[in-house]
Every structure is written in C-alpha cells, then in structure tokens.
Short mmCIF file of C-alpha atoms in Angstrom, two decimals:
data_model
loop_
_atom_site.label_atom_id
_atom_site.label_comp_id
_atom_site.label_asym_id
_atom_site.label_seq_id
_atom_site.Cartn_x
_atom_site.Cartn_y
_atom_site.Cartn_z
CA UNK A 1 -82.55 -64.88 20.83
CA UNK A 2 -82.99 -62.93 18.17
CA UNK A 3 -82.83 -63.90 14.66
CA UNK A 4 -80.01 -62.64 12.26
CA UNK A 5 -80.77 -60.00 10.05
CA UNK A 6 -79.33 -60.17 6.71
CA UNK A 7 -79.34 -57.32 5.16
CA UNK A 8 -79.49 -57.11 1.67
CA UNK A 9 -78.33 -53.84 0.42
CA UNK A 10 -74.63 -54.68 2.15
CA UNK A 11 -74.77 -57.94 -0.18
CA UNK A 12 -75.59 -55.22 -3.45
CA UNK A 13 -73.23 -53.33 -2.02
CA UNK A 14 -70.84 -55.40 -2.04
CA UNK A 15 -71.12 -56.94 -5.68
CA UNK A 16 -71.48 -53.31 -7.42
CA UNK A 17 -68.14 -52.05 -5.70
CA UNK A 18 -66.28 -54.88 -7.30
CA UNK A 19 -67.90 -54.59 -10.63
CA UNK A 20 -67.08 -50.93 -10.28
CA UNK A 21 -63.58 -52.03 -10.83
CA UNK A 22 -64.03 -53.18 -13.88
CA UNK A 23 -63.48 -51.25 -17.27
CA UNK A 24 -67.50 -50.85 -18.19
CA UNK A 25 -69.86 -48.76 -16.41
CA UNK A 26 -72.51 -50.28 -14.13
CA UNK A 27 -75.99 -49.80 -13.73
CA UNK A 28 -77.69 -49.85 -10.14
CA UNK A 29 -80.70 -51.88 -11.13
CA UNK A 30 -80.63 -49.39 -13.93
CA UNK A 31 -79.18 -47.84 -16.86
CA UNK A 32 -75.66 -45.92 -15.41
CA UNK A 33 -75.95 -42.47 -15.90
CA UNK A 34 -73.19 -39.92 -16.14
CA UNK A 35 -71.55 -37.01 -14.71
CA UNK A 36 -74.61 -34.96 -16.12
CA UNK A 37 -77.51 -37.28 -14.95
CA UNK A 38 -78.23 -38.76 -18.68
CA UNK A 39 -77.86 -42.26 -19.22
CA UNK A 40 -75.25 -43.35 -21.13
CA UNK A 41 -74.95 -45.09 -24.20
CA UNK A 42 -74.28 -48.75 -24.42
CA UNK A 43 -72.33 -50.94 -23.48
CA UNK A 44 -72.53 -50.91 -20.58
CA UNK A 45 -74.02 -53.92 -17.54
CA UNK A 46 -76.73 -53.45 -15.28
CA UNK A 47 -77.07 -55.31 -11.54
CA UNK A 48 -80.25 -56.76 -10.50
CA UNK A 49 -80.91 -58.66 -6.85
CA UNK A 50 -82.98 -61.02 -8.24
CA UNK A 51 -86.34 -63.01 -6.78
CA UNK A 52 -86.01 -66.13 -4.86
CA UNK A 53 -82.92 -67.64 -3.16
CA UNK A 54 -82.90 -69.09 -0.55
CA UNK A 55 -82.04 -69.12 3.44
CA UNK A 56 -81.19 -71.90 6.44
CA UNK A 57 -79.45 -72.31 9.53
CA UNK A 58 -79.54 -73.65 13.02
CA UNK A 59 -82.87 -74.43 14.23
CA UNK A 60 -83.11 -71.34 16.42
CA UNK A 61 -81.84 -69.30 13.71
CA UNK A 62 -82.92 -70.42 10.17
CA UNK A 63 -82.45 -66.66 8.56
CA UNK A 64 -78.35 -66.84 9.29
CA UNK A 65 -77.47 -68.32 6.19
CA UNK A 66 -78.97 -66.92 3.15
CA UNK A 67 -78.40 -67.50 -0.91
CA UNK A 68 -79.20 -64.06 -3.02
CA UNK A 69 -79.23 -64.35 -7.08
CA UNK A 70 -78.06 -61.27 -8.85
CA UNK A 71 -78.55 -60.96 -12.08
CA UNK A 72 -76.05 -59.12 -14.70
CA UNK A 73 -77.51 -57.66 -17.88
CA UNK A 74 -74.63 -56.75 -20.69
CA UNK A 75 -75.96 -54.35 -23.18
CA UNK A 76 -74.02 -53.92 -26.14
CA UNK A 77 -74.73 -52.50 -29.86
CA UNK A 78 -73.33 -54.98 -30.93
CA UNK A 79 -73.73 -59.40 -30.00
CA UNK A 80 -69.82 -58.89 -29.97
CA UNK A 81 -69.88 -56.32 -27.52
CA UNK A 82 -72.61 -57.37 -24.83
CA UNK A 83 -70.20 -60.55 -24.97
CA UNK A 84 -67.59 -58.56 -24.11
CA UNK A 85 -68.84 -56.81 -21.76
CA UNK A 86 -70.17 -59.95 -19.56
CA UNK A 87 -67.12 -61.01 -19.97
CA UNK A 88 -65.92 -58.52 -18.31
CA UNK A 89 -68.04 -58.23 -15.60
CA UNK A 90 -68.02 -62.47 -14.89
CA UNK A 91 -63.92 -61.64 -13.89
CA UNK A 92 -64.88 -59.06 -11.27
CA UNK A 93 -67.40 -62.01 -9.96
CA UNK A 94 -65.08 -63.67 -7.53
CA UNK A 95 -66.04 -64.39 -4.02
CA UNK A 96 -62.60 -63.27 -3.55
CA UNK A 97 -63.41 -59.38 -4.21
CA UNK A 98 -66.20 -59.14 -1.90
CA UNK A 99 -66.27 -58.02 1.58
CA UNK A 100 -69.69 -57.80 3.51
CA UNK A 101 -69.93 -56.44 6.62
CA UNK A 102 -70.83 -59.14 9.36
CA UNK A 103 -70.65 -61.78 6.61
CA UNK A 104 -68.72 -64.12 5.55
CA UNK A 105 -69.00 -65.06 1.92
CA UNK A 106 -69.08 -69.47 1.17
CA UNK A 107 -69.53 -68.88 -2.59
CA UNK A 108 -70.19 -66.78 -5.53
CA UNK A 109 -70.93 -68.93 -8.42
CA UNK A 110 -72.70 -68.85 -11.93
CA UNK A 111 -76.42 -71.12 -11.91
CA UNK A 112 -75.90 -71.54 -15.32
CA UNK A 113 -73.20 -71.69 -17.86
CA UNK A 114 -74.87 -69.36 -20.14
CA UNK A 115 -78.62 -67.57 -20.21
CA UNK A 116 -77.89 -66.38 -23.95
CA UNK A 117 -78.79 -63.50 -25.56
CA UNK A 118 -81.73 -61.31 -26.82
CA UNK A 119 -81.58 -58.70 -29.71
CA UNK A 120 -84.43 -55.78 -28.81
CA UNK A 121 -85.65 -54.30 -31.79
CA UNK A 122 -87.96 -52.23 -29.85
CA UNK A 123 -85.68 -49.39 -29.70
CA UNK A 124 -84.84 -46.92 -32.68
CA UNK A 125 -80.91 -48.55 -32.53
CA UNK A 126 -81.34 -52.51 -31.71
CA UNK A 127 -79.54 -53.50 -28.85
CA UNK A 128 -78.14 -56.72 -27.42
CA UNK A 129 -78.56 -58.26 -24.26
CA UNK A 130 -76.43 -60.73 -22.57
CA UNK A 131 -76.95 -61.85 -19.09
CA UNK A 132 -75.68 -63.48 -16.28
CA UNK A 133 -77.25 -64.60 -13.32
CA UNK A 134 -75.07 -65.59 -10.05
CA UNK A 135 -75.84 -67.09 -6.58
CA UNK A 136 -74.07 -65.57 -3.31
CA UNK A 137 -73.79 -67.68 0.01
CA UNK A 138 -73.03 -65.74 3.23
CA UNK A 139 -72.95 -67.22 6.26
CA UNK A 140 -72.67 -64.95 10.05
CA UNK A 141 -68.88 -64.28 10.15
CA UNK B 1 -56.99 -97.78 -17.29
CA UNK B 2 -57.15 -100.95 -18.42
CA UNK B 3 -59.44 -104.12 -16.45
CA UNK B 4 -58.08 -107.77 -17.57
CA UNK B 5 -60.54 -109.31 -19.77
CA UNK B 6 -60.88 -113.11 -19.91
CA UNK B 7 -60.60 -114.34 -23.22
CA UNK B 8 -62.24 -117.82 -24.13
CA UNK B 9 -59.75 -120.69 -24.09
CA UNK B 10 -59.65 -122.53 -27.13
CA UNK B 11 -59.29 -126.01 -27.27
CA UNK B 12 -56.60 -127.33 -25.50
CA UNK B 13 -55.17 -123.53 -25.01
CA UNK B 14 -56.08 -121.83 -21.82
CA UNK B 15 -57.88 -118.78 -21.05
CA UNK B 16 -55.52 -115.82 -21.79
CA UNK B 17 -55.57 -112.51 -19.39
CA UNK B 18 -55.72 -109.70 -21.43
CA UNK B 19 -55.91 -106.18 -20.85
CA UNK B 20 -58.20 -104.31 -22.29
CA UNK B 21 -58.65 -100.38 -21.22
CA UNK B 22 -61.88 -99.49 -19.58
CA UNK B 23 -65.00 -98.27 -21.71
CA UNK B 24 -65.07 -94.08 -21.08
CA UNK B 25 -66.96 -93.73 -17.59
CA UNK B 26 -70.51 -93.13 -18.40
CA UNK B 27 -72.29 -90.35 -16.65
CA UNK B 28 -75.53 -88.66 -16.33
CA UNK B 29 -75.47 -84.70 -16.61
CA UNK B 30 -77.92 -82.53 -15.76
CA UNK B 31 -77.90 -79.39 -18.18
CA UNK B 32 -79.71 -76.40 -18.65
CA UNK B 33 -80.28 -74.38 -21.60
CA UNK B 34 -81.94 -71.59 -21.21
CA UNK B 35 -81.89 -69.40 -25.09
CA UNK B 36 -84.70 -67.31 -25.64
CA UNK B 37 -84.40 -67.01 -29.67
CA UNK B 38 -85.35 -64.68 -32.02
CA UNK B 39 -85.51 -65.39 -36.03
CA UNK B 40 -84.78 -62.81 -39.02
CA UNK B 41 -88.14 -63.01 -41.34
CA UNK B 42 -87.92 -62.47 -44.92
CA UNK B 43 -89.58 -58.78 -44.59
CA UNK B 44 -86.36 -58.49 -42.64
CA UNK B 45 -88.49 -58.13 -38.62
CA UNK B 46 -86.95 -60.18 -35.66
CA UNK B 47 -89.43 -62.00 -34.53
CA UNK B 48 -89.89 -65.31 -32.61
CA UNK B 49 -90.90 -68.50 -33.49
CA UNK B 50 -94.45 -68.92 -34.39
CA UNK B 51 -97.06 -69.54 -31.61
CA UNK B 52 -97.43 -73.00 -30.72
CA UNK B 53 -93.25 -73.71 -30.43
CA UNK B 54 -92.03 -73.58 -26.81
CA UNK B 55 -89.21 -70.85 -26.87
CA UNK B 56 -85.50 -71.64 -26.36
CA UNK B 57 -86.14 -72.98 -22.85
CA UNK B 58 -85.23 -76.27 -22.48
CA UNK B 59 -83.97 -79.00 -19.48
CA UNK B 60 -81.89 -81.55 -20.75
CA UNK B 61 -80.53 -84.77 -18.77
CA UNK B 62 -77.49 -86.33 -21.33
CA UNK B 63 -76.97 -89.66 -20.75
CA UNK B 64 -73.26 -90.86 -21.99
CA UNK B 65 -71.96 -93.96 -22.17
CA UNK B 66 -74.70 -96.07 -22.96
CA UNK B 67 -76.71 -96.44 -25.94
CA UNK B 68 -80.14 -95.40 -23.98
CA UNK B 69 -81.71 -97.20 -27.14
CA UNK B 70 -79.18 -100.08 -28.09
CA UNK B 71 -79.93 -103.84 -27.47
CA UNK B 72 -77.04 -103.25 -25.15
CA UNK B 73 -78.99 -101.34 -22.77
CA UNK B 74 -81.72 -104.53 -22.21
CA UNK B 75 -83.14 -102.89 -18.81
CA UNK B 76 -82.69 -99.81 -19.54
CA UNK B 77 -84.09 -99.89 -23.32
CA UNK B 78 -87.09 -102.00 -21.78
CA UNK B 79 -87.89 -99.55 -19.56
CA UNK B 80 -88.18 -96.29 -21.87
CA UNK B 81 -91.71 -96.76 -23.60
CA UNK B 82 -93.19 -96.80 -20.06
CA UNK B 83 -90.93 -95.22 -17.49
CA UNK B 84 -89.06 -93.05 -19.24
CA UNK B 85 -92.10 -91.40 -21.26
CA UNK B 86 -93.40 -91.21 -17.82
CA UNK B 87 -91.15 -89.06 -15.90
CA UNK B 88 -90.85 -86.96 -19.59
CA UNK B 89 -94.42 -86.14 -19.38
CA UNK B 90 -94.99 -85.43 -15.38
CA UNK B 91 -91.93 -83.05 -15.83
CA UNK B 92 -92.96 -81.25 -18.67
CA UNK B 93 -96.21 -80.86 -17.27
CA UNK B 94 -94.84 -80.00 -13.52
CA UNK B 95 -92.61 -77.63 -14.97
CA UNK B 96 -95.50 -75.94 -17.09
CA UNK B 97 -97.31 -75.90 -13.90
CA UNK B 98 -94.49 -74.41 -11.81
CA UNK B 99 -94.10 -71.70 -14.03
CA UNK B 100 -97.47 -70.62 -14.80
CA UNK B 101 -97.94 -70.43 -11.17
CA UNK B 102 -95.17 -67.85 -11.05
CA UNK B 103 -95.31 -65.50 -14.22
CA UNK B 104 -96.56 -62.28 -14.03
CA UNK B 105 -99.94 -61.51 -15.37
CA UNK B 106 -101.67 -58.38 -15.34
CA UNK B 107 -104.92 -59.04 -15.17
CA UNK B 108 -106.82 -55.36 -15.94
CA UNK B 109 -108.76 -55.82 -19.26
CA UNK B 110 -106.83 -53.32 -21.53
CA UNK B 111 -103.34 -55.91 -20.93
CA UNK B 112 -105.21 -59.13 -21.58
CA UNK B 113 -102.41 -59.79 -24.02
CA UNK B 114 -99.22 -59.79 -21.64
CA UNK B 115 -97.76 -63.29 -20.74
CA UNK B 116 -100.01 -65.50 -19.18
CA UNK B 117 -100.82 -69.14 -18.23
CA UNK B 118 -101.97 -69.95 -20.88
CA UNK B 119 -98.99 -69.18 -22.78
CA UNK B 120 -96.60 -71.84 -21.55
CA UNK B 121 -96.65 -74.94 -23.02
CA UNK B 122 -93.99 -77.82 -22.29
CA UNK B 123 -92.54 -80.89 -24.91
CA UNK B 124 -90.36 -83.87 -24.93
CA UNK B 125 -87.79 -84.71 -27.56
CA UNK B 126 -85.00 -87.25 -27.58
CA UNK B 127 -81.94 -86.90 -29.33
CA UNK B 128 -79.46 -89.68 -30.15
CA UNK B 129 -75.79 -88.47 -29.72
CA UNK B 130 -73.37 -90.83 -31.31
CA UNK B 131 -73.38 -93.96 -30.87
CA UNK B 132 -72.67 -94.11 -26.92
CA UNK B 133 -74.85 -91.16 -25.85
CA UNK B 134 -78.71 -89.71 -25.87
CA UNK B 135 -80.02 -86.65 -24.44
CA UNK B 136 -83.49 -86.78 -23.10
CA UNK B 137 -85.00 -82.90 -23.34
CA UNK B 138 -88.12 -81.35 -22.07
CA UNK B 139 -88.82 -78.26 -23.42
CA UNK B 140 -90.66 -75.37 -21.45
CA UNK B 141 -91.64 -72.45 -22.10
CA UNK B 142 -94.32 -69.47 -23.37
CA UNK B 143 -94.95 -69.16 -27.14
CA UNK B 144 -94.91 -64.78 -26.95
CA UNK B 145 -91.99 -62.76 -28.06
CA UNK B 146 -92.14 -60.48 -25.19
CA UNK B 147 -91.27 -63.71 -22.50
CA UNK B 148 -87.86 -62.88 -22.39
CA UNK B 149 -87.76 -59.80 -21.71
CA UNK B 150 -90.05 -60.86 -18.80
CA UNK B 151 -87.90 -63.56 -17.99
CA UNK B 152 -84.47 -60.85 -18.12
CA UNK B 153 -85.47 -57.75 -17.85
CA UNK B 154 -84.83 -54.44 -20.46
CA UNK B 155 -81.62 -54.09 -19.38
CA UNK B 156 -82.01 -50.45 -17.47
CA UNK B 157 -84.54 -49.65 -19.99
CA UNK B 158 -87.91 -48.31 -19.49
CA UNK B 159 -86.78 -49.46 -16.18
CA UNK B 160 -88.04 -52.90 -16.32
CA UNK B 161 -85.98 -55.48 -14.10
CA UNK B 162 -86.48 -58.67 -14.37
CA UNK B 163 -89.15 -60.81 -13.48
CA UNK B 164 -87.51 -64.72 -13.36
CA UNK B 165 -90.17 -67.17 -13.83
CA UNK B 166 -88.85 -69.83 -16.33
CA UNK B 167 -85.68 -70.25 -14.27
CA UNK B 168 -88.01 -70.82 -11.31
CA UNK B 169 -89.77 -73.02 -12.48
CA UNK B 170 -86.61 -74.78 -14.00
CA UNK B 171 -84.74 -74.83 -10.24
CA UNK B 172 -87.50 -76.31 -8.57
CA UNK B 173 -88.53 -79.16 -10.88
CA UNK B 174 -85.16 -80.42 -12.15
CA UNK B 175 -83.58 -82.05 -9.54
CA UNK B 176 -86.92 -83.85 -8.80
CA UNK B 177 -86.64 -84.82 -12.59
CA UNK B 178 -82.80 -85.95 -12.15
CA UNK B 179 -83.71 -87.80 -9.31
CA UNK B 180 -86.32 -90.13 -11.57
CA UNK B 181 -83.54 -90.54 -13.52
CA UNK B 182 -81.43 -91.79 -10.45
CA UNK B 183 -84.17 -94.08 -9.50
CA UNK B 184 -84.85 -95.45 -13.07
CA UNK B 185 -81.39 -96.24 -13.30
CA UNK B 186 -81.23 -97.65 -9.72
CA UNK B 187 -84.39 -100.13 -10.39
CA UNK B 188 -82.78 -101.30 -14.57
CA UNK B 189 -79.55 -101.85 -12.66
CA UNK B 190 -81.17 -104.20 -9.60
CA UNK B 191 -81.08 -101.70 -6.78
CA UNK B 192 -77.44 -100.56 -7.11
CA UNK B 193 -77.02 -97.12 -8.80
CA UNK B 194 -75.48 -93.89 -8.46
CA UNK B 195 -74.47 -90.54 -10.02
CA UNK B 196 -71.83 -91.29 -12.61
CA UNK B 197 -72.96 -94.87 -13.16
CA UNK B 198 -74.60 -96.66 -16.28
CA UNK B 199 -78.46 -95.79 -16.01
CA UNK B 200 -78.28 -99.94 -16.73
CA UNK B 201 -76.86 -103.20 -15.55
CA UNK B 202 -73.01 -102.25 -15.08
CA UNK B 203 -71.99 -105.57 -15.54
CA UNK B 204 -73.39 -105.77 -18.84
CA UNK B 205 -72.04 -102.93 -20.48
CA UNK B 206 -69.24 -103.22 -18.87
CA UNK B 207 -68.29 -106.70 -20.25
CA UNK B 208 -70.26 -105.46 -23.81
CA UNK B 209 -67.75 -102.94 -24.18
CA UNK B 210 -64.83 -105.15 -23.19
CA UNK B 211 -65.99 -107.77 -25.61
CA UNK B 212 -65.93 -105.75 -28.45
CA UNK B 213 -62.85 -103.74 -27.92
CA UNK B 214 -61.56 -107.47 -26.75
CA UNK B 215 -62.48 -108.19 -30.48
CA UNK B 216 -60.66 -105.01 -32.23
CA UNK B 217 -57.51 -105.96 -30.14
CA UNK B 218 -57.64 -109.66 -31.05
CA UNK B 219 -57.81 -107.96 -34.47
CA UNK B 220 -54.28 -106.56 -33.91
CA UNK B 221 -53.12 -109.05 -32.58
CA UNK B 222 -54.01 -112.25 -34.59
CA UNK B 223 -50.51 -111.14 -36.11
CA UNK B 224 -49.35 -113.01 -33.67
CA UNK B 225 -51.67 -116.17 -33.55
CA UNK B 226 -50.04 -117.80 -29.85
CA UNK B 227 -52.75 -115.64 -28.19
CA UNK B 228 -55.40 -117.73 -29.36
CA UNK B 229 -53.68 -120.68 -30.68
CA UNK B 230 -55.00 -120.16 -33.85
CA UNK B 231 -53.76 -121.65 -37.38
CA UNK B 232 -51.91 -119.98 -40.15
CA UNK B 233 -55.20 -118.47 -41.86
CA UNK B 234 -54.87 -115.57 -39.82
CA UNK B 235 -56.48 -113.13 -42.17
CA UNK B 236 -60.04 -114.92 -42.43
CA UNK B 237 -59.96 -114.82 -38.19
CA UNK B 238 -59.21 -110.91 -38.27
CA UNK B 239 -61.61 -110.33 -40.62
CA UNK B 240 -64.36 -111.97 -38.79
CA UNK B 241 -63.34 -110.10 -35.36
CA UNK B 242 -63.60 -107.53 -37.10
CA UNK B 243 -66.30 -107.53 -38.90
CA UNK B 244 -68.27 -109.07 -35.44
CA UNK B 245 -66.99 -105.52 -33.48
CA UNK B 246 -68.27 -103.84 -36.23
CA UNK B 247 -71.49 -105.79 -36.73
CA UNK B 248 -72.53 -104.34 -33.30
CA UNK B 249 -71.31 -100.97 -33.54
CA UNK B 250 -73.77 -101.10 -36.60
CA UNK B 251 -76.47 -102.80 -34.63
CA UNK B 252 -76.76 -100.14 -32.05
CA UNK B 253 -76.38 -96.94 -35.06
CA UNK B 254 -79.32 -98.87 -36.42
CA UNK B 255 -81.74 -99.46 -32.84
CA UNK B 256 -80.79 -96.40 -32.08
CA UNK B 257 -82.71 -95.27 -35.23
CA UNK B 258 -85.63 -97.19 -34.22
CA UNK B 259 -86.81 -94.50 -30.68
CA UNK B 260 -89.34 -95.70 -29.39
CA UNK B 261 -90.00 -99.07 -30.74
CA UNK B 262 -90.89 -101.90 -27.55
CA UNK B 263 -87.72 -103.92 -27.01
CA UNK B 264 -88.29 -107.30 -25.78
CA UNK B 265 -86.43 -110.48 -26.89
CA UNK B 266 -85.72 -113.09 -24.29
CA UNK B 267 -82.33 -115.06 -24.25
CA UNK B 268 -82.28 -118.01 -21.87
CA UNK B 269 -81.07 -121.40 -21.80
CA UNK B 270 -78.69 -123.12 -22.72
CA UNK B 271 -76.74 -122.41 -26.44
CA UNK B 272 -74.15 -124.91 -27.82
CA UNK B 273 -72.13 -124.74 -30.84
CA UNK B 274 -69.32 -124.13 -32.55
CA UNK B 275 -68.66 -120.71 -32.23
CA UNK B 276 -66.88 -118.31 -34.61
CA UNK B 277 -63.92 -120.68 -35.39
CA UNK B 278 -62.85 -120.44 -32.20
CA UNK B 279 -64.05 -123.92 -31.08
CA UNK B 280 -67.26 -125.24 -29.00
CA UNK B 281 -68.25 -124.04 -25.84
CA UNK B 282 -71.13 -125.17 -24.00
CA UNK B 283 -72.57 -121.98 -22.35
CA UNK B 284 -75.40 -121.72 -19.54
CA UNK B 285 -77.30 -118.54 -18.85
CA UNK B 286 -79.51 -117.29 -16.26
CA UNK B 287 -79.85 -114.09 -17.91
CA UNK B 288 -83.50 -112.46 -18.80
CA UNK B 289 -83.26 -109.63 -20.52
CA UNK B 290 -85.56 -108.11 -23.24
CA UNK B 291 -85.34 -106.62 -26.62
CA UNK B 292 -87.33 -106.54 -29.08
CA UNK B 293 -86.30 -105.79 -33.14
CA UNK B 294 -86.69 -107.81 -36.10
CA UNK B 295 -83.59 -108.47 -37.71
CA UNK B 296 -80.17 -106.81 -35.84
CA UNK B 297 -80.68 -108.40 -32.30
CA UNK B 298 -81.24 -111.94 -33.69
CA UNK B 299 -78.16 -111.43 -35.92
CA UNK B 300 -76.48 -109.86 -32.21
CA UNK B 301 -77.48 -112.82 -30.16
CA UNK B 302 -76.13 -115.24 -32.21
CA UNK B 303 -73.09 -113.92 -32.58
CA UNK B 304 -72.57 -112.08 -29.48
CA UNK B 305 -74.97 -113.58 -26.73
CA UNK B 306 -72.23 -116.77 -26.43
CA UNK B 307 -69.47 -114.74 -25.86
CA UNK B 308 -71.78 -112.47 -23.63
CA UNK B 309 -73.24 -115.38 -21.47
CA UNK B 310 -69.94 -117.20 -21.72
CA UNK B 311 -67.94 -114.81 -19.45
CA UNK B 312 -71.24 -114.32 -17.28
CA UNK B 313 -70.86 -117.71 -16.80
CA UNK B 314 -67.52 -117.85 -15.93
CA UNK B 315 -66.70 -114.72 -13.91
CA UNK B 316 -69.88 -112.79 -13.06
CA UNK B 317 -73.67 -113.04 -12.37
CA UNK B 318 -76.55 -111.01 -13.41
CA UNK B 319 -79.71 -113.00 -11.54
CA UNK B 320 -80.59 -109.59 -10.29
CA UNK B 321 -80.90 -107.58 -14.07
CA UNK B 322 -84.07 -108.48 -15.78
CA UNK B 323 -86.04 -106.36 -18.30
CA UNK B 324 -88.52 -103.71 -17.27
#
C-alpha cells in the first residue's frame, strides 16, 4: 500500500487564498508585485512554508498526517502599521477558511503568542517587520 | 472556593470550622519569548546589543503560586542550589547545542563573518515576581545583529526567506526542560505531582496559605470575640494576627531577596508553650524540612511552625516531604 502523498503546494495554496481575502496584499514567499510586475510598496505580508514540522500516522502509513509551519512576515513603514497589518492577516488564519483538497484540516494555530518585531535599517526608508509563524494539521479526509 | 480550615481550640472552647477561600491555584507555564531587539545609539544607528549579550531569545518556565525561594517552599527551596541550577545549565547548554547544530553557516572564506557556532551563547537568570511567583529564564541566542533576519527572513526582500534556527532549537529542547521541571516538582512533593500543581509539598502550602489568610480573617473577626473565646482586649489579639500574617508576608519579600543562598534549617520534635495568647498546646511533629537563613526563619518557626505542625498533627501528614 502505498504511502499518502501530501502535497504541499495545495496546503500554500490553501493559506494564500484566504489571506487573499484580506484588505493587504500578499506576497508568495515574496514581495507582492503589481499589475505592472514592480513590487509594491509596504505594507504589505509575505507567506513563507517554513522548515521543519512534523508528520505521523498508522504504522503502515506514517506520512498521512503531517504538521506544516508557515510563517507570515508584516512589513510596514511604520511599527504601527506592520502591527496592523499582522493583525490583519492573523483574522484570515482560521482553520475555518481553508479547504485542501483530499485533506482535512485538525488545526491552524499560532506556536507562539508573539515573535516581535525587527526595524531594518538596511534599506534607504527603514522598514518594520512583524511576523507570525503558524502550525497546520491535516489529516487524509 | 473556600476549604474549612481548623482553627485551634482554645482552652475549654472547641475547634471552630471556618472557611477560608482557597490560595489562587498555582501553576507552572511554559512561555516563550522570542524578541530579537535592536537599540537606538547616541550617533543615532540601530544597532544591537553589544557582543557578548544573548539577543532577545529567551525560554522562560513561570512558576506561580509559590514562593520558589520562600521558607515556605522547604523542598522545593532545598532543592534549587543543586537541581534547579542543574537542569538551568544542561538546558542552556542543550539549547546552544541544538541550535548551533542547525544555523546556517557559509563556510567559503570571503563570508567567514555570517552567523556561526560560535556565535550562540546561552544564560540563566531568575526573576522574583511578587511575592507568590518566580520565573526561571534561560536565555539563548547569537550575539550578531544580522541573526534575526536569519532567524525571519527580509520580508520579500533581496529575496531572503527565512531560515528558523532559534525556534528549532527552542521546540525541541523545551518540553524536555518543562519536563525537569515536572519531575523536580514530582520528587520535592514525595512522588505525587502534576501540571498545575505546587512544584512543592501541596499540603504545606496549602495549609501555609490557609494559616495566614486564617490569621487576616481572625483579624476581622476578633470583633466578635465568641470565635475564639477570647477576652475583652480584643485590639492587642488583632494586632498580633495581624502583625503574625504580615510578619510572613515580610519573611518571604525578604528570602526571596536572598536567590541563591542554601536553605536548610531542621524543625523536629516536640515544641510546647504558650502560644500567641491563645493558650498552650502541646504539638508533635514528624516533619523534616530544611531552610536555612539567619534571622527571618527562626523568627517564622517560632511563631508559625506551632500553628504549622499543630494542624499537621491534627488533620494531615507529611512523613513523605523532606528537604532535598
């Protein structure tokens, strides 16, 4: 028997069409562009899949059930704004909003309360960066 | 919620009931605080903290109600120079380990200077929280300003993702760390512990806490002196139960100056006398338990081991709490 494949771009997928409901534009593991191809300016939030997770299951299939962190960089001009926009982004971040293919979502949840906030002053216009990182169960639905 | 409380009969007057409400339920918490930091210098450049200060990244266990450091806490107290230093120190260095076995490095001689192993260092800090609460904290984390941005990414700049390796390190070595905790608590409390619980013997605290919120409500209520029996000099008998609550609320701001000091006093035996005005009691005690200070704990066992050993005595034991 085969084991089950989970595949991972259906989980991105999945999280980056509900943040694309929200009112701030979203990077795919970039900065969003626009109409014209340029990036656009802050604020704005970025998606990440993330390293590490983990996986489990039966003993004939211990790839069914998997746990993915995403990650969820806010970049704002402002502290005030990369707040806001994480703010925004953490209501679209409901296991609620997702639908995966084959899957069936357990949980969506924040692995920590808050991963603060840089200031990069390595760029002509400092920017701020607030982040989020999340964990996703699916299980075979 | 309130748990009747025993008070001492006096005299000819028997043991009153009395309901006292329940100490807040202690609890260990696991936190996390992960805050890379950057600091405004006086030429007016962000930068971070200078070399040789872990970063922002800290694990933190918070231990609430108990005073980790109070003569209250007699296993649990005895047990920090050794134990508790112990499991500070493996983590820190575990966690140091873990990471440095996961951050990026670029080895090719013209980026010598990116993050490396070297970088990450780990520390342990204690911080008393009030008088019912500590929070035991090991820090790790690299010393260079760049770590972060490692750690999170550019945010769609320059298109560098992120590269986790504190948090990593962090998820695979804390619950081993809480666990220590769980055990250390387990072994000061006699082999019964679990989450939520007093990282000490139960019963003491438990009864600790009673007694002295036994002693601001006998304040109140030595208005009316057919509780206790008591004669018409009411005012001298709420001052002293007042001043005794007090006394130990005191005692354990002042230990829980003292971090770090050895705690180890025995109390044993037998103690007769006439106790605060409130008559004579002739108390036994199996109860070992150390501390160790020069001035507040004898002051604390004379006035409150009787009471203590008195209700162990009469309603509970503690053969199986000793000090570490």
């Amino acid at each position: 028997m085969p084991r089950t494949v989970v595949l991972l771009e259906d989980h991105f997928k999945a999280i980056k069409d509900s943040l694309d409901l929200s009112t701030v534009p979203i990077g795919d593991g970039t900065a969003p562009r626009g109409p014209g191809k340029a990036e656009l300016d802050p604020p704005y939030a970025v998606l990440y899949l993330i390293v590490g997770g983990s996986m489990d299951g039966p003993l004939n299939d211990t790839q069914a059930d998997v746990n993915l962190i995403f990650q969820i960089t806010a970049v704002g001009t402002t502290r005030q704004q990369a707040l806001v926009v994480l703010d925004i982004t953490r209501t679209r971040m409901q296991k609620e909003f997702l639908t995966i293919p084959g899957r069936k979502v357990r949980d969506l949840r924040l692995n920590l309360p808050a991963s603060g906030m840089i200031r990069d002053d390595d760029l002509p216009n400092p920017l701020f960066y607030a982040y989020d990182r999340y964990e996703l169960d699916t299980t075979p639905a | 919620m309130t748990t009747p409380w025993v008070s001492p009969g006096v005299g000819s007057k028997r043991s009153q009931v009395i309901n006292v409400p329940d100490d807040q339920p202690p609890s260990s918490i696991l936190r996390a605080n992960f805050f890379p930091k950057k600091v405004l210098q006086s030429n007016g450049a962000m930068v971070f903290r200078p070399a040789g200060h872990t970063k922002g990244m800290s694990m933190r266990i918070n231990v609430t109600g108990a005073n980790v450091v109070s003569a209250h806490a007699q296993a649990f107290a005895a047990l920090m120079p050794g134990a508790i230093w112990t499991i500070q120190s493996n983590t820190g260095q575990f966690a140091t380990e873990a990471a440095k076995s996961i951050v990026p490095v670029d080895t090719s001689p013209s980026r010598d200077d990116l993050v490396t192993r070297d970088t990450i260092h780990h520390q342990m800090d204690f911080k008393q929280g009030g008088s019912n609460s500590g929070t035991f904290i090991v820090r790790v984390g690299p010393t260079t300003f760049y770590a972060p941005f490692i750690e999170y990414g550019l945010g769609g700049h320059a298109h560098i993702g992120p590269r986790p390796f504190m948090t990593d390190a962090f998820f695979r070595i804390a619950p081993h760390w809480y666990a220590a905790f769980v055990e250390l608590g387990r072994v000061a409390r006699g082999g019964k512990f679990s989450i939520n619980e007093p990282l000490y013997g139960s019963d003491l605290n438990a009864y600790l806490g009673k007694w002295r919120k036994w002693l601001y409500t006998r304040e109140k209520q030595l208005g009316d002196i057919t509780p206790l029996g008591l004669g018409p000099s009411t005012s001298a008998q709420r001052a002293l139960a007042i001043g005794t609550a007090r006394l130990l609320g005191d005692i354990q701001a002042y230990v829980g100056k003292t971090v770090g000091l050895r705690f180890q006093r025995r109390l044993t035996g037998k103690v007769t006398g006439r106790l605060i005005g409130f008559g004579s009691h002739t108390i036994f005690t199996n109860v070992n338990y150390r501390t160790q200070i020069a001035a507040g704990p004898r002051i604390y066992n004379r006035v409150a081991g009787r009471y203590v050993t008195k209700y162990i005595d009469q309603n509970e034991s503690l053969s199986g709490i000793t000090g570490g």
